[in-house]
CSV table of C-alpha atoms in Angstrom, one decimal:
chain,number,residue,atom,x,y,z
G,29,MET,CA,-50.0,186.2,204.9
G,30,VAL,CA,-51.8,188.1,202.3
G,31,ASN,CA,-49.2,190.2,200.5
G,32,GLY,CA,-49.5,193.8,199.3
G,33,GLN,CA,-50.5,192.8,195.8
G,34,ASN,CA,-53.7,191.2,197.1
G,35,LYS,CA,-54.9,194.2,199.1
G,36,GLY,CA,-57.8,194.7,196.8
G,37,LYS,CA,-58.9,191.1,197.2
G,38,TYR,CA,-59.0,190.8,201.0
G,39,ALA,CA,-62.7,190.0,201.1
G,40,LEU,CA,-62.2,187.0,198.9
G,41,HIS,CA,-59.2,185.6,200.8
G,42,PRO,CA,-60.2,182.7,203.3
G,43,ASN,CA,-57.5,183.6,205.8
G,44,PHE,CA,-58.6,187.3,205.8
G,45,LEU,CA,-62.2,186.2,206.6
G,46,LYS,CA,-61.0,183.8,209.3
G,47,GLY,CA,-59.2,186.6,211.0
G,48,ILE,CA,-62.4,188.8,211.0
G,49,LEU,CA,-64.6,185.9,212.1
G,50,LEU,CA,-62.3,185.2,215.0
G,51,THR,CA,-62.7,188.8,216.2
G,52,LEU,CA,-66.4,188.5,215.7
G,53,LEU,CA,-66.6,185.3,217.7
G,54,ILE,CA,-64.7,186.9,220.6
G,55,ALA,CA,-66.9,190.0,220.4
G,56,LEU,CA,-70.2,188.0,220.5
G,57,VAL,CA,-68.9,185.9,223.4
G,58,ALA,CA,-67.9,189.1,225.2
G,59,LYS,CA,-71.4,190.5,224.7
G,60,TYR,CA,-72.9,187.4,226.2
G,61,ILE,CA,-70.6,187.3,229.2
G,62,ALA,CA,-71.4,191.0,229.8
G,63,THR,CA,-75.0,190.1,230.5
G,64,PHE,CA,-74.1,188.4,233.8
G,65,PRO,CA,-73.8,190.2,237.1
G,66,PHE,CA,-70.4,191.7,237.9
G,67,PHE,CA,-69.3,191.1,234.3
G,68,SER,CA,-71.7,193.9,233.3
G,69,ILE,CA,-69.4,196.2,235.2
G,70,LEU,CA,-66.5,195.3,233.0
G,71,GLY,CA,-68.6,195.8,229.9
G,72,GLN,CA,-68.4,194.1,226.5
G,73,LEU,CA,-65.4,196.1,225.2
G,74,VAL,CA,-63.2,195.3,228.2
G,75,ILE,CA,-64.2,191.6,228.2
G,76,ALA,CA,-63.4,191.5,224.5
G,77,ILE,CA,-59.8,192.7,224.9
G,78,ILE,CA,-59.3,190.3,227.8
G,79,LEU,CA,-60.6,187.4,225.8
G,80,GLY,CA,-58.4,188.4,222.9
G,81,MET,CA,-55.3,188.3,225.1
G,82,ALA,CA,-56.4,185.0,226.7
G,83,TRP,CA,-56.9,183.5,223.3
G,84,ARG,CA,-53.4,184.5,222.2
G,85,ALA,CA,-52.0,183.0,225.5
G,86,ALA,CA,-53.9,179.7,225.0
G,87,PHE,CA,-53.9,179.1,221.3
G,88,LYS,CA,-51.6,179.9,218.4
G,89,VAL,CA,-52.9,182.6,216.2
G,90,GLN,CA,-52.1,181.9,212.5
G,91,ASP,CA,-49.9,184.5,210.9
G,92,SER,CA,-52.1,184.3,207.8
G,93,TRP,CA,-55.1,185.5,209.9
G,94,GLN,CA,-53.4,188.7,210.9
G,95,VAL,CA,-54.6,190.7,207.9
G,96,GLY,CA,-58.2,190.1,208.9
G,97,ILE,CA,-57.5,190.7,212.6
G,98,SER,CA,-55.8,194.0,211.7
G,99,PHE,CA,-58.7,195.0,209.5
G,100,SER,CA,-61.0,194.6,212.5
G,101,SER,CA,-58.8,196.5,214.9
G,102,LYS,CA,-58.3,199.4,212.5
G,103,LYS,CA,-61.0,199.7,209.8
G,104,LEU,CA,-64.0,198.2,211.6
G,105,LEU,CA,-63.1,200.3,214.6
G,106,ARG,CA,-63.6,203.5,212.7
G,107,PHE,CA,-67.0,202.4,211.4
G,108,GLY,CA,-67.9,201.5,215.0
G,109,ILE,CA,-67.0,204.9,216.4
G,110,ILE,CA,-69.0,206.6,213.7
G,111,LEU,CA,-72.1,204.6,214.5
G,112,LEU,CA,-71.6,205.1,218.2
G,113,GLY,CA,-72.5,208.7,217.6
G,114,MET,CA,-76.1,207.5,217.5
G,115,ARG,CA,-76.0,207.2,221.2
G,116,LEU,CA,-75.4,210.9,221.8
G,117,ASN,CA,-78.3,213.4,221.8
G,118,LEU,CA,-76.8,216.9,221.8
G,119,ALA,CA,-80.2,218.3,223.0
G,120,ASP,CA,-79.9,216.3,226.2
G,121,ILE,CA,-76.5,217.9,226.9
G,122,TYR,CA,-78.0,221.3,226.3
G,123,HIS,CA,-81.0,220.7,228.6
G,124,ALA,CA,-78.8,219.4,231.4
G,125,GLY,CA,-77.6,223.0,232.0
G,126,ALA,CA,-74.4,225.0,232.0
G,127,ASN,CA,-73.1,223.8,235.3
G,128,VAL,CA,-73.3,220.1,234.4
G,129,PHE,CA,-71.4,220.9,231.1
G,130,LEU,CA,-68.8,222.9,233.1
G,131,ILE,CA,-68.3,220.1,235.5
G,132,ALA,CA,-67.7,217.7,232.6
G,133,VAL,CA,-65.2,220.0,231.0
G,134,ILE,CA,-63.3,220.7,234.2
G,135,ASN,CA,-63.0,217.0,235.0
G,136,LEU,CA,-61.8,216.2,231.5
G,137,LEU,CA,-59.1,218.9,231.4
G,138,PHE,CA,-58.0,218.1,234.9
G,139,ALA,CA,-57.7,214.4,234.2
G,140,LEU,CA,-55.8,215.0,230.9
G,141,ILE,CA,-53.3,217.3,232.5
G,142,VAL,CA,-52.8,215.4,235.8
G,143,VAL,CA,-52.6,211.8,234.4
G,144,TYR,CA,-50.3,212.8,231.5
G,145,GLY,CA,-48.1,214.8,233.9
G,146,LEU,CA,-47.9,211.8,236.2
G,147,THR,CA,-46.9,209.5,233.3
G,148,LYS,CA,-44.1,212.0,232.5
G,149,ILE,CA,-42.9,211.8,236.1
G,150,PHE,CA,-43.0,208.0,236.0
G,151,HIS,CA,-41.1,208.0,232.7
G,152,VAL,CA,-43.9,206.3,230.8
G,153,ASP,CA,-43.6,206.3,227.0
G,154,GLN,CA,-45.2,209.4,225.6
G,155,LYS,CA,-47.7,207.7,223.4
G,156,LEU,CA,-48.9,205.3,226.2
G,157,GLY,CA,-49.0,208.3,228.5
G,158,ILE,CA,-51.3,210.2,226.2
G,159,LEU,CA,-53.6,207.2,225.7
G,160,THR,CA,-53.9,206.6,229.4
G,161,ALA,CA,-54.7,210.2,230.1
G,162,CYS,CA,-57.3,210.3,227.3
G,163,GLY,CA,-58.9,207.1,228.4
G,164,THR,CA,-59.2,208.3,232.0
G,165,ALA,CA,-60.5,211.7,231.0
G,166,ILE,CA,-62.9,211.0,228.2
G,167,CYS,CA,-64.5,207.6,227.7
G,168,GLY,CA,-62.2,204.7,228.5
G,169,ALA,CA,-61.1,202.2,225.9
G,170,ALA,CA,-63.2,203.9,223.1
G,171,ALA,CA,-61.2,207.1,223.6
G,172,VAL,CA,-57.9,205.2,223.6
G,173,VAL,CA,-58.6,203.5,220.3
G,174,ALA,CA,-59.9,206.8,218.8
G,175,ILE,CA,-56.9,208.8,219.8
G,176,ALA,CA,-54.3,206.2,218.9
G,177,PRO,CA,-54.2,207.0,215.1
G,178,GLN,CA,-53.7,210.6,216.0
G,179,ILE,CA,-50.4,209.9,217.7
G,180,LYS,CA,-49.4,206.9,215.6
G,181,ALA,CA,-49.6,204.5,218.5
G,182,ASN,CA,-48.9,200.9,217.6
G,183,GLU,CA,-51.3,198.0,218.5
G,184,LYS,CA,-49.4,197.0,221.7
G,185,GLU,CA,-49.5,200.6,223.0
G,186,THR,CA,-53.2,200.9,222.2
G,187,ALA,CA,-54.1,197.6,223.7
G,188,VAL,CA,-52.2,198.2,226.9
G,189,GLY,CA,-53.7,201.7,227.2
G,190,ALA,CA,-57.2,200.3,226.8
G,191,ALA,CA,-56.5,197.6,229.3
G,192,ILE,CA,-55.2,200.1,231.9
G,193,VAL,CA,-58.3,202.3,231.8
G,194,ALA,CA,-60.6,199.3,231.7
G,195,LEU,CA,-59.1,197.9,234.9
G,196,LEU,CA,-59.1,201.4,236.6
G,197,GLY,CA,-62.7,201.9,235.7
G,198,THR,CA,-63.7,198.6,237.1
G,199,VAL,CA,-62.0,199.2,240.4
G,200,PHE,CA,-63.5,202.6,240.8
G,201,THR,CA,-67.0,201.4,239.9
G,202,LEU,CA,-66.9,198.9,242.7
G,203,VAL,CA,-65.5,201.6,245.1
G,204,TYR,CA,-68.2,204.1,244.1
G,205,THR,CA,-71.0,201.5,244.7
G,206,VAL,CA,-69.7,200.8,248.2
G,207,LEU,CA,-69.2,204.5,249.1
G,208,TYR,CA,-72.5,205.7,247.8
G,209,ALA,CA,-74.3,205.3,251.1
G,210,VAL,CA,-71.8,207.6,252.9
G,211,MET,CA,-71.3,210.2,250.2
G,212,ASN,CA,-74.2,212.3,251.3
G,213,LEU,CA,-75.3,213.0,247.7
G,214,THR,CA,-78.8,213.0,246.3
G,215,PRO,CA,-79.4,210.6,243.4
G,216,THR,CA,-79.0,213.4,240.9
G,217,GLU,CA,-75.8,214.6,242.5
G,218,TYR,CA,-74.4,211.1,242.6
G,219,GLY,CA,-75.3,210.6,239.0
G,220,ILE,CA,-73.4,213.8,238.0
G,221,PHE,CA,-70.4,212.6,240.1
G,222,ALA,CA,-70.3,209.1,238.5
G,223,GLY,CA,-70.9,210.4,235.0
G,224,GLY,CA,-68.2,213.1,235.4
G,225,THR,CA,-65.4,210.9,236.8
G,226,LEU,CA,-65.8,207.3,235.7
G,227,HIS,CA,-64.1,205.8,232.6
G,228,GLU,CA,-66.4,203.7,230.4
G,229,ILE,CA,-70.2,204.2,229.8
G,230,ALA,CA,-70.6,200.7,231.2
G,231,HIS,CA,-68.8,201.7,234.4
G,232,VAL,CA,-71.0,204.8,234.7
G,233,ILE,CA,-74.2,202.9,234.3
G,234,ALA,CA,-73.1,200.2,236.7
G,235,ALA,CA,-72.0,202.6,239.4
G,236,ALA,CA,-75.0,205.0,239.0
G,237,SER,CA,-77.4,202.1,239.5
G,238,ALA,CA,-76.8,202.4,243.2
G,239,GLY,CA,-78.7,205.7,243.1
G,240,GLY,CA,-81.6,204.4,241.0
G,241,ASP,CA,-83.0,205.4,237.6
G,242,GLU,CA,-82.7,209.1,238.4
G,243,ALA,CA,-79.0,208.8,239.0
G,244,ILE,CA,-78.5,206.6,235.9
G,245,ASP,CA,-80.3,209.1,233.6
G,246,ILE,CA,-78.2,212.2,234.6
G,247,ALA,CA,-75.0,210.1,234.8
G,248,VAL,CA,-75.3,209.0,231.2
G,249,ILE,CA,-76.0,212.6,230.1
G,250,VAL,CA,-72.8,213.8,231.9
G,251,LYS,CA,-70.8,210.9,230.5
G,252,LEU,CA,-71.9,211.6,227.0
G,253,THR,CA,-71.0,215.2,227.4
G,254,ARG,CA,-67.4,214.0,227.9
G,255,VAL,CA,-67.8,211.7,224.9
G,256,ALA,CA,-68.8,214.6,222.8
G,257,LEU,CA,-65.6,216.4,223.8
G,258,LEU,CA,-63.6,213.6,222.2
G,259,VAL,CA,-63.8,215.4,218.8
G,260,PRO,CA,-62.0,218.6,219.8
G,261,VAL,CA,-59.6,216.8,222.1
G,262,ALA,CA,-58.6,214.4,219.3
G,263,ILE,CA,-57.9,217.2,216.9
G,264,ILE,CA,-55.9,219.2,219.5
G,265,ILE,CA,-53.9,216.2,220.6
G,266,GLY,CA,-53.1,215.4,217.0
G,267,ILE,CA,-51.7,218.9,216.4
G,268,PHE,CA,-49.9,218.9,219.8
G,269,TYR,CA,-48.3,215.5,219.1
G,270,ARG,CA,-47.1,216.5,215.6
G,271,LYS,CA,-45.4,219.6,217.0
G,272,THR,CA,-43.7,217.9,219.9
G,273,ALA,CA,-42.9,214.3,218.7
G,274,LYS,CA,-39.2,213.6,218.7
G,275,GLY,CA,-37.6,212.2,215.6
G,276,GLU,CA,-40.6,212.8,213.5
G,277,GLU,CA,-41.3,215.4,210.9
G,278,LYS,CA,-43.2,218.3,212.4
G,279,LYS,CA,-46.1,219.5,210.3
G,280,ALA,CA,-48.2,222.6,210.3
G,281,PHE,CA,-51.9,222.3,210.6
G,282,SER,CA,-53.6,220.6,207.6
G,283,LEU,CA,-56.9,218.9,207.0
G,284,SER,CA,-55.1,215.6,207.2
G,285,ILE,CA,-54.8,216.1,210.9
G,286,ILE,CA,-58.6,215.9,211.4
G,287,PRO,CA,-59.7,212.4,212.3
G,288,TRP,CA,-62.6,212.2,209.9
G,289,PHE,CA,-64.1,209.1,211.5
G,290,ILE,CA,-64.5,211.2,214.7
G,291,VAL,CA,-66.2,213.9,212.6
G,292,GLY,CA,-68.4,211.2,211.4
G,293,PHE,CA,-69.2,210.3,215.0
G,294,LEU,CA,-70.3,213.9,215.6
G,295,ALA,CA,-72.3,214.0,212.4
G,296,MET,CA,-74.2,210.9,213.5
G,297,SER,CA,-74.8,212.5,216.9
G,298,ALA,CA,-76.3,215.6,215.1
G,299,ILE,CA,-78.6,213.3,213.0
G,300,ASN,CA,-79.7,211.5,216.1
G,301,SER,CA,-80.4,214.8,217.9
G,302,LEU,CA,-82.7,215.9,215.1
G,303,GLY,CA,-85.0,213.0,215.9
G,304,ILE,CA,-85.4,211.9,212.3
G,305,ILE,CA,-84.1,208.3,213.1
G,306,PRO,CA,-86.6,206.1,215.0
G,307,ALA,CA,-85.4,205.2,218.5
G,308,ASN,CA,-85.4,201.5,217.8
G,309,VAL,CA,-83.2,202.0,214.7
G,310,ALA,CA,-80.8,204.3,216.6
G,311,GLN,CA,-80.5,201.7,219.3
G,312,ALA,CA,-79.9,199.0,216.7
G,313,LEU,CA,-77.1,201.1,215.2
G,314,VAL,CA,-75.5,201.6,218.6
G,315,ASN,CA,-75.6,197.8,219.2
G,316,ILE,CA,-73.8,197.3,215.9
G,317,ALA,CA,-71.3,199.9,216.9
G,318,TYR,CA,-70.5,198.1,220.1
G,319,ILE,CA,-70.0,194.8,218.2
G,320,LEU,CA,-67.6,196.5,215.7
G,321,ILE,CA,-65.7,198.2,218.5
G,322,ALA,CA,-65.6,194.9,220.5
G,323,MET,CA,-64.2,193.2,217.4
G,324,ALA,CA,-61.5,195.9,217.3
G,325,MET,CA,-60.8,195.3,221.0
G,326,ALA,CA,-60.5,191.6,220.3
G,327,GLY,CA,-58.1,192.3,217.5
G,328,LEU,CA,-56.0,194.4,219.8
G,329,GLY,CA,-56.0,191.7,222.5
G,330,LEU,CA,-55.0,189.1,220.0
G,331,ASN,CA,-51.8,191.0,219.2
G,332,VAL,CA,-50.7,191.5,222.9
G,333,GLU,CA,-49.1,189.1,225.2
G,334,ILE,CA,-49.7,189.4,229.0
G,335,LYS,CA,-46.0,189.9,229.5
G,336,THR,CA,-46.3,193.0,227.3
G,337,PHE,CA,-48.8,194.5,229.7
G,338,LYS,CA,-46.4,193.9,232.6
G,339,GLU,CA,-43.5,195.5,230.7
G,340,LEU,CA,-45.4,198.6,229.4
G,341,GLY,CA,-48.4,199.0,231.7
G,342,VAL,CA,-47.4,199.0,235.4
G,343,LYS,CA,-46.1,202.6,235.6
G,344,ALA,CA,-48.9,203.9,233.4
G,345,PHE,CA,-51.4,202.0,235.6
G,346,VAL,CA,-50.0,203.7,238.8
G,347,ALA,CA,-50.2,207.1,237.1
G,348,GLY,CA,-53.7,206.4,236.0
G,349,LEU,CA,-54.6,205.2,239.5
G,350,ILE,CA,-53.3,208.3,241.3
G,351,GLY,CA,-54.9,210.5,238.6
G,352,SER,CA,-58.2,208.8,239.0
G,353,VAL,CA,-58.2,209.3,242.8
G,354,CYS,CA,-57.5,213.0,242.3
G,355,LEU,CA,-60.2,213.2,239.7
G,356,SER,CA,-62.7,211.5,242.0
G,357,VAL,CA,-61.9,214.0,244.8
G,358,LEU,CA,-62.2,217.0,242.4
G,359,GLY,CA,-65.4,215.6,240.9
G,360,TYR,CA,-67.0,215.2,244.4
G,361,PHE,CA,-66.3,218.8,245.4
G,362,LEU,CA,-67.4,220.2,242.0
G,363,VAL,CA,-70.8,218.5,242.5
G,364,ILE,CA,-71.0,220.0,246.0
G,365,PHE,CA,-70.2,223.5,244.8
G,366,LEU,CA,-71.7,223.6,241.3
G,367,ALA,CA,-74.6,221.1,241.3
G,368,ARG,CA,-76.4,222.0,244.5
């Protein structure tokens, strides 16, 4: 293990590089697997965390590699989230209209309150409950890993939270695809429904494809509206957690509460919205972002045993499942009443 005296020399340490390269390998394999039918529903990020957990179960991970693995799951994650902002065009959200924005906001707030409330009823650990609620409400695993530093969640809690919302999103994507024919929604309405209620962007695109290109386009806009709300939600949750956490020093608001990497995400979104970055360059940056975040997912998976998920995640999964059903029902009626 690289000790504290060598922190400034991580980049030169072979074991540090081996840890990073392992997460990169898993991320690239996950990207490749995600190109196949069905696996595209899971998405690169979900597959990366599953592969990380599988690697740990099948092979011994050298302790000396943990510094590099941790670097991927923490530092590279932040860079990835910042670059992911290039996917968001704030102008598209504006042009979608007030009702679409309102639907996204209502769905987000409803999911946050209901899922977190259910985790309290089921006596789920507070941090895991918050992560499950945020992942369900905002943008799946990406929201989980973005919120985790705000509530000082450890790697096991973060990985389990990401895995829970990933599994939920996959199940609901399949259900939506089957039910589309009987939902009595136009492609646009179905796109708003999928974008407003599903977890990951990959889930949204996969489910919306049942309604064609029109459904996909509006679904992505609605989904990215929820992604944009990650910034204020992260700040509010950080403040809320510091005021309510037991056994921890309660602090008044300060600039240290603001997650600057998420502010960076919003700044990149603003730059992309100005149109000064060529579309191909913006897409390349988004691709890099997903690789970095997938490396972070792999790093989280490498630090979690399957039995840990069973111990921590069952009750949280049930809470997320019930909450997701409620969100789907609400989302359907919101589309009927506000989007027609």
